[in-house]
């Protein structure tokens, strides 16, 4: 069979566009915000950590929190109806923190869900700046100082930072998650750089406490278990514009989070995240969700080229070799900046698997019910 001209041109144009997109990603990611020099700018900070059944993560979390270097730091743990030993572990840690003179507190949410837990903590928080994170995270000692440094500009109301998974047992599965997280960071940086922020992570973000209450916090989305981060970002964007937000991608601001331990858990988490896009009721969000889905669909359909003879097979090889090469270059550079070095075979594996992963995740977000910490949305 002869290769239809339109199919040939479609994939040739797509190869060029895909490469240019990653070149754009690389350009914006290389514009790293330099680490702020240590100054006297130390606004009071309240670090909020909701906790639900995290007894396995808490010892490492507490050790990481003890290494933070920041002079005016209040840490509030909020128990979201934990059913394990989380509360007992926190009570012991808080007694030790008080003995060191640290301001650590444990509160108990009166309603189920992360947003309810965050609201409970916000009502007790005394910091000018609120920093949110999760109980399965680890931090650089200068994390707080670097994350809040942009607030020296009074126009800045929200600061977002990068998140990356910690290694898990399987090198291939671990590498896939880190590469996939890298793609999220690249898109996030590009969107902030272009003045159209799309998303941020509640595991690594900071905002002015006064702004949260001024914009009525989670009103309008409190019924959703997820999305405490993106919905607040969108409220600030609507009220003050993109100049009120910034993204800091310096290595000291990186927050490391526990990786998923199975494909099932990973698909469930990503489908839950993807399902938030329908709640935004915004054409921009819809388009930004559909574009990567359609792009990966083109890769999945590309084996049809193998039916059309030598020229089509050459286009197929060019398509996939370009995909692997550009992803290895751009994503590899990002990971190297964070001290993560993955083998070439992991990049090949991830490049091949990723289109299937995106397709399943997108469909799962639309047609399946998902669960978060034992609760269904």
XYZ file of N, CA and C in Angstrom, residues 7-235:
687
model
N -1.164 11.719 5.554
C -0.651 11.035 6.746
C 0.843 11.276 6.899
N 1.549 11.265 5.772
C 2.975 11.554 5.802
C 3.228 12.960 6.334
N 2.523 13.942 5.767
C 2.724 15.325 6.193
C 2.302 15.530 7.650
N 1.242 14.858 8.060
C 0.775 14.991 9.443
C 1.871 14.596 10.422
N 2.481 13.438 10.188
C 3.489 12.972 11.133
C 4.805 13.729 11.010
N 5.148 14.170 9.825
C 6.358 14.981 9.697
C 6.203 16.316 10.422
N 5.049 16.952 10.266
C 4.792 18.211 10.969
C 4.754 17.972 12.478
N 4.166 16.840 12.852
C 4.064 16.532 14.282
C 5.440 16.339 14.911
N 6.345 15.683 14.207
C 7.706 15.503 14.726
C 8.349 16.856 15.006
N 8.239 17.766 14.047
C 8.841 19.094 14.207
C 8.202 19.835 15.382
N 6.884 19.793 15.467
C 6.179 20.489 16.544
C 6.547 19.918 17.912
N 6.660 18.608 17.993
C 6.992 17.965 19.269
C 8.380 18.392 19.738
N 9.324 18.430 18.805
C 10.673 18.864 19.150
C 10.675 20.323 19.596
N 9.948 21.180 18.874
C 9.902 22.604 19.229
C 9.272 22.833 20.594
N 8.263 22.053 20.924
C 7.625 22.175 22.237
C 8.629 21.883 23.344
N 9.421 20.842 23.170
C 10.398 20.496 24.200
C 11.551 21.492 24.250
N 11.897 22.067 23.114
C 12.895 23.139 23.125
C 12.374 24.326 23.926
N 11.077 24.621 23.789
C 10.455 25.697 24.556
C 10.451 25.356 26.044
N 10.115 24.116 26.370
C 10.181 23.667 27.763
C 11.563 23.911 28.341
N 12.569 23.511 27.584
C 13.944 23.628 28.051
C 14.352 25.085 28.249
N 13.921 25.948 27.344
C 14.255 27.369 27.440
C 13.714 27.967 28.732
N 12.454 27.694 29.041
C 11.869 28.274 30.240
C 12.394 27.622 31.508
N 12.675 26.322 31.456
C 13.182 25.681 32.668
C 14.588 26.164 33.006
N 15.375 26.479 31.990
C 16.738 26.950 32.240
C 16.762 28.335 32.876
N 15.625 29.024 32.831
C 15.550 30.340 33.478
C 15.295 30.134 34.969
N 16.254 29.467 35.628
C 16.119 29.138 37.046
C 16.196 30.404 37.879
N 15.258 30.548 38.772
C 15.326 31.676 39.694
C 16.492 31.435 40.637
N 17.462 32.348 40.717
C 18.622 32.115 41.574
C 18.225 32.056 43.045
N 18.981 31.284 43.813
C 18.709 31.208 45.243
C 18.862 32.591 45.857
N 17.906 32.941 46.680
C 17.944 34.251 47.331
C 19.065 34.280 48.375
N 19.789 35.368 48.408
C 20.801 35.522 49.439
C 20.125 35.595 50.803
N 20.799 35.088 51.807
C 20.242 35.129 53.158
C 20.114 36.589 53.573
N 18.883 36.991 53.878
C 18.623 38.377 54.257
C 17.835 38.405 55.553
N 17.477 39.589 55.957
C 16.670 39.750 57.160
C 15.186 39.584 56.868
N 14.834 39.273 55.611
C 13.427 39.089 55.283
C 12.983 37.699 55.744
N 12.371 37.659 56.900
C 11.886 36.395 57.466
C 10.471 36.602 58.005
N 9.491 36.716 57.126
C 8.115 36.865 57.598
C 7.695 35.626 58.398
N 6.784 35.813 59.319
C 6.311 34.675 60.103
C 5.601 33.685 59.179
N 5.883 32.404 59.377
C 5.370 31.347 58.499
C 4.660 30.285 59.325
N 3.496 29.878 58.832
C 2.799 28.720 59.389
C 2.822 27.609 58.343
N 3.433 26.492 58.687
C 3.525 25.334 57.797
C 2.408 24.361 58.157
N 1.516 24.102 57.200
C 0.342 23.272 57.453
C 0.528 21.882 56.845
N 0.308 20.848 57.662
C 0.505 19.472 57.207
C -0.709 18.635 57.633
N -1.634 18.366 56.717
C -2.737 17.456 57.046
C -2.227 16.024 57.131
N -2.766 15.270 58.053
C -2.279 13.910 58.285
C -3.460 12.946 58.339
N -3.415 11.941 57.489
C -4.400 10.860 57.541
C -3.696 9.531 57.290
N -3.602 8.722 58.332
C -3.016 7.384 58.235
C -1.614 7.415 57.631
N -0.729 8.166 58.270
C 0.623 8.346 57.739
C 1.702 7.813 58.684
N 1.395 6.805 59.495
C 2.372 6.346 60.484
C 3.674 5.865 59.842
N 3.621 5.321 58.634
C 4.847 4.862 57.977
C 5.711 6.019 57.504
N 5.093 7.146 57.167
C 5.823 8.297 56.629
C 6.306 9.263 57.718
N 5.657 9.258 58.856
C 5.911 10.306 59.858
C 7.339 10.336 60.405
N 7.986 9.195 60.701
C 9.358 9.303 61.222
C 10.295 10.078 60.298
N 10.232 9.777 58.979
C 11.098 10.497 58.032
C 10.659 11.948 57.894
N 9.349 12.208 57.905
C 8.854 13.585 57.828
C 9.356 14.403 59.007
N 9.206 13.863 60.203
C 9.613 14.595 61.406
C 11.108 14.888 61.386
N 11.902 13.911 60.972
C 13.352 14.122 60.883
C 13.685 15.235 59.898
N 12.953 15.280 58.787
C 13.186 16.318 57.788
C 12.771 17.697 58.315
N 11.652 17.751 59.009
C 11.181 19.025 59.570
C 12.156 19.566 60.616
N 12.772 18.678 61.363
C 13.720 19.115 62.404
C 14.952 19.768 61.802
N 15.233 19.500 60.516
C 16.420 20.073 59.868
C 16.148 21.438 59.227
N 14.889 21.857 59.197
C 14.574 23.136 58.567
C 15.231 24.287 59.317
N 15.786 25.221 58.547
C 16.432 26.388 59.146
C 15.602 27.637 58.815
N 14.749 28.000 59.749
C 13.942 29.207 59.573
C 13.550 29.705 60.956
N 13.730 30.998 61.229
C 13.593 31.495 62.608
C 12.161 31.686 63.113
N 11.219 31.923 62.243
C 9.851 32.253 62.690
C 8.865 31.273 62.063
N 8.933 30.030 62.551
C 8.196 28.949 61.915
C 7.257 28.254 62.897
N 5.997 28.253 62.538
C 4.974 27.501 63.270
C 4.577 26.301 62.396
N 4.585 25.110 62.972
C 4.194 23.911 62.233
C 2.917 23.353 62.850
N 1.890 23.218 62.019
C 0.597 22.716 62.483
C 0.262 21.429 61.743
N 0.175 20.343 62.486
C -0.314 19.075 61.954
C -1.814 19.011 62.236
N -2.586 18.606 61.254
C -4.029 18.462 61.467
C -4.433 17.026 61.174
N -4.926 16.362 62.189
C -5.338 14.973 62.068
C -6.677 14.885 61.347
N -6.662 14.223 60.195
C -7.869 14.050 59.387
C -8.439 12.640 59.633
N -8.875 12.407 60.866
C -9.512 11.147 61.249
C -8.630 9.933 60.952
N -7.378 10.014 61.366
C -6.464 8.886 61.174
C -6.922 7.673 61.974
N -6.686 6.497 61.399
C -7.107 5.247 62.032
C -5.913 4.379 62.414
N -4.713 4.945 62.313
C -3.505 4.201 62.671
C -2.815 4.891 63.849
N -1.514 4.742 63.955
C -0.773 5.305 65.089
C -0.249 6.708 64.814
N -0.771 7.398 63.801
C -0.258 8.724 63.443
C -0.331 9.708 64.602
N -1.452 9.745 65.294
C -1.628 10.718 66.376
C -0.622 10.473 67.495
N -0.416 9.229 67.866
C 0.536 8.916 68.938
C 1.945 9.343 68.560
N 2.333 9.080 67.326
C 3.662 9.483 66.866
C 3.821 11.003 66.891
N 2.789 11.713 66.482
C 2.856 13.177 66.469
C 2.897 13.750 67.876
N 2.159 13.156 68.771
C 2.163 13.656 70.157
C 3.551 13.553 70.772
N 4.250 12.462 70.499
C 5.619 12.305 71.006
C 6.543 13.342 70.365
N 6.404 13.535 69.059
C 7.248 14.493 68.334
C 7.011 15.917 68.823
N 5.785 16.249 69.122
C 5.455 17.610 69.553
C 6.020 17.894 70.934
N 5.978 16.911 71.817
C 6.598 17.090 73.137
C 8.085 17.378 72.991
N 8.755 16.628 72.098
C 10.186 16.844 71.861
C 10.441 18.212 71.233
N 9.554 18.639 70.326
C 9.705 19.945 69.683
C 9.565 21.073 70.698
N 8.597 20.952 71.585
C 8.409 21.987 72.612
C 9.633 22.076 73.525
N 10.255 20.929 73.782
C 11.456 20.931 74.625
C 12.598 21.691 73.944
N 12.592 21.716 72.604
C 13.617 22.470 71.862
C 13.231 23.923 71.677
N 12.028 24.261 72.080
C 11.552 25.631 71.889
C 10.872 25.856 70.560
N 10.572 24.780 69.824
C 9.904 24.901 68.527
C 8.393 24.972 68.703
N 7.734 25.682 67.788
C 6.279 25.865 67.840
C 5.603 24.837 66.940
N 5.349 23.653 67.475
C 4.641 22.597 66.764
C 3.301 22.363 67.447
N 2.265 22.149 66.655
C 0.932 21.925 67.216
C 0.247 20.766 66.505
N -0.651 20.105 67.225
C -1.486 19.061 66.634
C -2.944 19.431 66.849
N -3.667 19.560 65.741
C -5.090 19.851 65.792
C -5.862 18.656 65.237
N -7.162 18.631 65.509
C -8.017 17.559 65.020
C -9.157 18.165 64.218
N -9.239 17.771 62.953
C -10.292 18.290 62.085
C -11.655 17.788 62.538
N -12.653 18.645 62.419
C -14.009 18.252 62.813
C -14.808 17.710 61.639
N -14.267 17.882 60.421
C -14.915 17.355 59.223
C -13.900 16.584 58.399
N -14.395 15.622 57.633
C -13.508 14.791 56.828
C -13.034 15.531 55.587
N -11.807 15.228 55.161
C -11.290 15.788 53.917
C -10.128 16.735 54.137
N -9.274 16.835 53.109
C -8.073 17.664 53.215
C -8.413 19.142 53.358
N -9.409 19.619 52.613
C -9.751 21.041 52.705
C -10.255 21.401 54.096
N -11.041 20.506 54.712
C -11.522 20.757 56.068
C -10.352 20.789 57.045
N -9.390 19.887 56.845
C -8.212 19.864 57.710
C -7.396 21.141 57.541
N -7.234 21.595 56.310
C -6.492 22.826 56.062
C -7.202 24.036 56.658
N -8.512 24.063 56.546
C -9.275 25.176 57.116
C -9.128 25.212 58.630
N -9.178 24.048 59.268
C -8.967 23.970 60.717
C -7.621 24.564 61.094
N -6.585 24.215 60.339
C -5.243 24.728 60.621
C -5.142 26.219 60.345
N -5.764 26.677 59.271
C -5.694 28.100 58.922
C -6.324 28.984 59.995
N -7.361 28.495 60.607
C -8.018 29.279 61.660
C -7.125 29.426 62.884
N -6.199 28.497 63.067
C -5.293 28.558 64.219
C -3.933 29.132 63.853
N -3.652 29.268 62.558
C -2.340 29.736 62.112
C -2.124 31.195 62.474
N -0.897 31.524 62.838
C -0.542 32.903 63.182
C 0.418 33.527 62.177
N 0.934 32.711 61.236
C 1.919 33.209 60.292
C 1.326 34.129 59.242
N 2.112 35.101 58.835
C 1.712 35.979 57.726
C 1.652 35.190 56.429
N 2.601 34.251 56.289
C 2.672 33.402 55.105
C 2.278 31.985 55.491
N 1.420 31.388 54.678
C 1.028 29.992 54.861
C 1.798 29.138 53.855
N 2.427 28.099 54.341
C 3.086 27.124 53.466
C 2.350 25.799 53.628
N 1.970 25.188 52.513
C 1.285 23.897 52.587
C 2.174 22.794 52.040
N 2.044 21.624 52.630
C 2.788 20.461 52.175
C 2.028 19.219 52.604
N 2.597 18.038 52.318
C 1.959 16.769 52.656
C 2.827 15.975 53.624
N 2.220 14.986 54.245
C 2.915 14.225 55.289
C 3.903 13.207 54.740
N 3.933 13.002 53.434
C 4.873 12.037 52.856
C 6.035 12.733 52.156
N 6.355 13.963 52.586
C 7.363 14.771 51.890
C 8.654 14.915 52.685
N 9.718 15.323 51.971
C 11.025 15.607 52.555
C 11.508 16.944 51.993
N 12.407 17.646 52.750
C 12.736 19.026 52.404
C 14.229 19.315 52.546
N 14.688 20.287 51.782
C 16.017 20.863 51.962
C 15.952 21.777 53.188
N 17.022 21.858 53.977
C 16.991 22.725 55.171
C 16.623 24.179 54.886
N 16.954 24.699 53.677
C 16.651 26.088 53.339
C 15.337 26.224 52.564
N 14.551 25.180 52.522
C 13.309 25.182 51.748
C 12.404 26.364 52.081
N 12.074 26.540 53.336
C 11.134 27.609 53.724
C 11.687 28.976 53.338
N 12.939 29.217 53.648
C 13.527 30.537 53.367
C 13.466 30.858 51.882
N 13.820 29.899 51.044
C 13.833 30.139 49.608
C 12.422 30.231 49.029
N 11.485 29.442 49.558
C 10.123 29.454 49.035
C 9.425 30.773 49.330
N 9.671 31.350 50.497
C 8.959 32.586 50.861
C 9.703 33.842 50.435
N 10.930 33.709 49.940
C 11.719 34.885 49.556
C 10.993 35.798 48.572
N 10.252 35.285 47.569
C 9.575 36.190 46.630
C 8.531 37.101 47.280
N 8.072 36.769 48.467
C 7.068 37.603 49.133
C 7.630 38.946 49.588
N 8.932 39.140 49.415
C 9.500 40.461 49.701
C 8.867 41.496 48.784
N 8.364 41.029 47.628
C 7.583 41.876 46.729
C 6.130 41.842 47.201
N 5.582 42.957 47.645
C 4.216 42.948 48.195
C 3.143 42.544 47.193
N 3.471 42.580 45.913
C 2.475 42.187 44.899
C 2.325 40.671 44.789
N 3.332 39.933 45.265
C 3.278 38.469 45.175
C 2.359 37.920 46.267
N 1.381 37.132 45.843
C 0.408 36.561 46.779
C 0.502 35.042 46.876
N 1.073 34.409 45.862
C 1.213 32.941 45.875
C 2.514 32.545 45.194
N 3.219 31.603 45.810
C 4.466 31.076 45.263
C 4.342 29.561 45.181
N 4.674 28.998 44.028
C 4.638 27.548 43.835
C 6.051 27.029 43.624
N 6.274 25.776 44.002
C 7.585 25.175 43.830
C 7.488 23.760 43.287
N 8.616 23.171 42.888
C 8.624 21.841 42.257
C 8.504 20.702 43.267
N 7.959 19.602 42.785
C 7.826 18.377 43.571
C 8.368 17.226 42.743
N 9.075 16.310 43.391
C 9.633 15.154 42.698
C 9.502 13.930 43.599
N 9.243 12.772 43.005
C 9.089 11.556 43.787
C 10.433 11.014 44.263
N 10.404 10.416 45.444
C 11.546 9.668 45.948
C 11.600 8.317 45.235
N 12.775 7.696 45.167
C 12.879 6.396 44.490
C 12.051 5.319 45.198
N 11.518 4.396 44.413
C 10.875 3.202 44.961
C 11.693 1.992 44.526
N 11.264 0.787 44.883
C 12.101 -0.403 44.711
C 12.442 -0.697 43.256
N 11.458 -0.649 42.375
C 11.701 -0.979 40.972
C 12.342 0.203 40.240
N 13.566 0.058 39.715
C 14.216 1.188 39.030
C 13.415 1.710 37.845
N 12.817 0.799 37.059
C 12.044 1.221 35.897
C 10.801 1.997 36.318
N 10.056 1.463 37.275
C 8.835 2.116 37.744
C 9.172 3.422 38.456
N 10.232 3.406 39.234
C 10.675 4.622 39.928
C 11.070 5.696 38.927
N 11.861 5.306 37.914
C 12.292 6.254 36.899
C 11.131 6.796 36.097
N 10.172 5.934 35.785
C 8.993 6.388 35.044
C 8.274 7.490 35.823
N 8.089 7.299 37.126
C 7.402 8.315 37.926
C 8.183 9.625 37.955
N 9.511 9.539 38.070
C 10.308 10.763 38.114
C 10.297 11.479 36.765
N 10.313 10.732 35.677
C 10.216 11.344 34.353
C 8.844 11.979 34.170
N 7.806 11.286 34.626
C 6.456 11.826 34.489
C 6.273 13.085 35.338
N 6.832 13.080 36.551
C 6.791 14.287 37.376
C 7.556 15.429 36.697
N 8.653 15.090 36.026
C 9.419 16.113 35.321
C 8.583 16.781 34.247
N 7.764 16.000 33.550
C 6.895 16.589 32.520
C 5.904 17.559 33.148
N 5.431 17.239 34.346
C 4.522 18.143 35.062
C 5.243 19.445 35.410
N 6.480 19.323 35.878
C 7.250 20.523 36.239
C 7.518 21.389 35.014
N 7.831 20.759 33.889
C 8.095 21.518 32.664
C 6.864 22.299 32.213
N 5.708 21.641 32.241
C 4.467 22.318 31.845
C 4.137 23.446 32.816
N 4.337 23.188 34.108
C 4.042 24.202 35.123
C 4.913 25.437 34.944
N 6.222 25.222 34.779
C 7.152 26.342 34.584
C 6.807 27.129 33.331
N 6.508 26.423 32.238
C 6.165 27.100 30.986
C 4.908 27.947 31.153
N 3.891 27.392 31.804
C 2.636 28.125 31.979
C 2.839 29.383 32.825
N 3.602 29.271 33.906
C 3.897 30.461 34.722
C 4.723 31.453 33.904
N 5.690 30.943 33.143
C 6.551 31.821 32.351
C 5.797 32.582 31.281
N 4.758 31.961 30.730
C 3.950 32.612 29.698
C 2.832 33.479 30.284
N 2.736 33.501 31.602
C 1.714 34.337 32.231
C 0.337 33.707 32.274
N 0.261 32.377 32.130
C -1.024 31.670 32.182
C -0.887 30.427 33.053
N -0.645 30.604 34.363
C -0.463 29.441 35.238
C -1.648 28.491 35.182
N -1.354 27.199 35.067
C -2.398 26.186 34.970
C -2.558 25.395 36.255
N -1.445 25.132 36.936
C -1.506 24.249 38.088
C -0.340 24.517 39.023
N -0.479 23.985 40.227
C 0.591 23.996 41.213
C 0.324 22.827 42.152
N 1.257 22.524 43.004
C 1.101 21.389 43.900
C 0.943 21.844 45.339
N -0.091 21.312 45.993
C -0.301 21.624 47.407
C 0.784 21.056 48.297
N 1.675 20.226 47.742
C 2.802 19.712 48.508
C 3.927 20.728 48.610
N 3.865 21.799 47.807
C 4.939 22.789 47.800
C 4.409 24.124 47.294
N 3.679 24.817 48.133
C 3.169 26.130 47.752
C 3.050 27.008 48.990
N 3.074 28.306 48.750
C 2.954 29.281 49.830
C 2.052 30.419 49.371
N 1.326 31.001 50.307
C 0.436 32.115 49.973
C 0.217 32.962 51.218
N -0.246 34.178 50.992
C -0.507 35.081 52.115
C -1.805 34.658 52.806
N -1.738 34.541 54.111
C -2.905 34.120 54.877
C -4.070 35.079 54.662
N -3.801 36.353 54.643
C -4.862 37.352 54.467
C -5.557 37.175 53.127
N -4.806 36.805 52.093
C -5.390 36.621 50.764
C -6.359 35.447 50.760
N -6.003 34.372 51.449
C -6.877 33.194 51.511
C -8.250 33.579 52.060
N -8.285 34.300 53.161
C -9.567 34.665 53.769
C -10.287 35.742 52.969
N -9.524 36.634 52.351
C -10.142 37.665 51.516
C -10.917 37.034 50.356
N -10.348 35.968 49.776
C -10.968 35.298 48.629
C -11.885 34.154 49.053
N -12.146 34.059 50.356
C -13.060 33.052 50.909
C -12.586 31.626 50.627
N -11.277 31.448 50.661
C -10.667 30.130 50.669
C -11.251 29.110 49.730
N -11.836 28.062 50.307
C -12.322 26.933 49.516
C -13.797 27.028 49.175
N -14.410 28.167 49.392
C -15.817 28.329 49.013
C -15.982 28.043 47.523
N -16.951 27.216 47.195
C -17.214 26.884 45.808
C -16.609 25.573 45.365
N -15.630 25.046 46.137
C -15.038 23.756 45.762
C -14.771 22.869 46.972
N -15.322 23.231 48.116
C -15.063 22.476 49.340
C -15.617 21.056 49.282
N -16.573 20.798 48.378
C -17.163 19.464 48.267
C -16.245 18.479 47.561
N -15.198 18.974 46.894
C -14.258 18.105 46.195
C -13.115 17.735 47.131
N -12.777 16.440 47.179
C -11.726 15.995 48.091
C -10.366 16.548 47.687
N -10.164 16.783 46.398
C -8.869 17.223 45.904
C -8.980 18.638 45.350
N -7.823 19.248 45.066
C -7.831 20.538 44.383
C -7.653 21.745 45.270
N -7.205 21.558 46.510
C -6.994 22.716 47.383
C -5.957 23.662 46.812
N -5.058 23.157 45.991
C -3.988 23.967 45.419
C -4.444 24.751 44.189
N -4.947 24.034 43.178
C -5.275 24.683 41.908
C -6.452 25.651 42.016
N -7.435 25.327 42.831
C -8.589 26.215 42.949
C -8.198 27.540 43.602
N -7.300 27.490 44.585
C -6.825 28.726 45.199
C -6.004 29.532 44.193
N -5.162 28.854 43.432
C -4.392 29.533 42.383
C -5.317 30.269 41.425
N -6.391 29.606 40.997
C -7.307 30.224 40.040
C -8.047 31.408 40.645
N -8.390 31.332 41.917
C -9.044 32.468 42.563
C -8.125 33.687 42.589
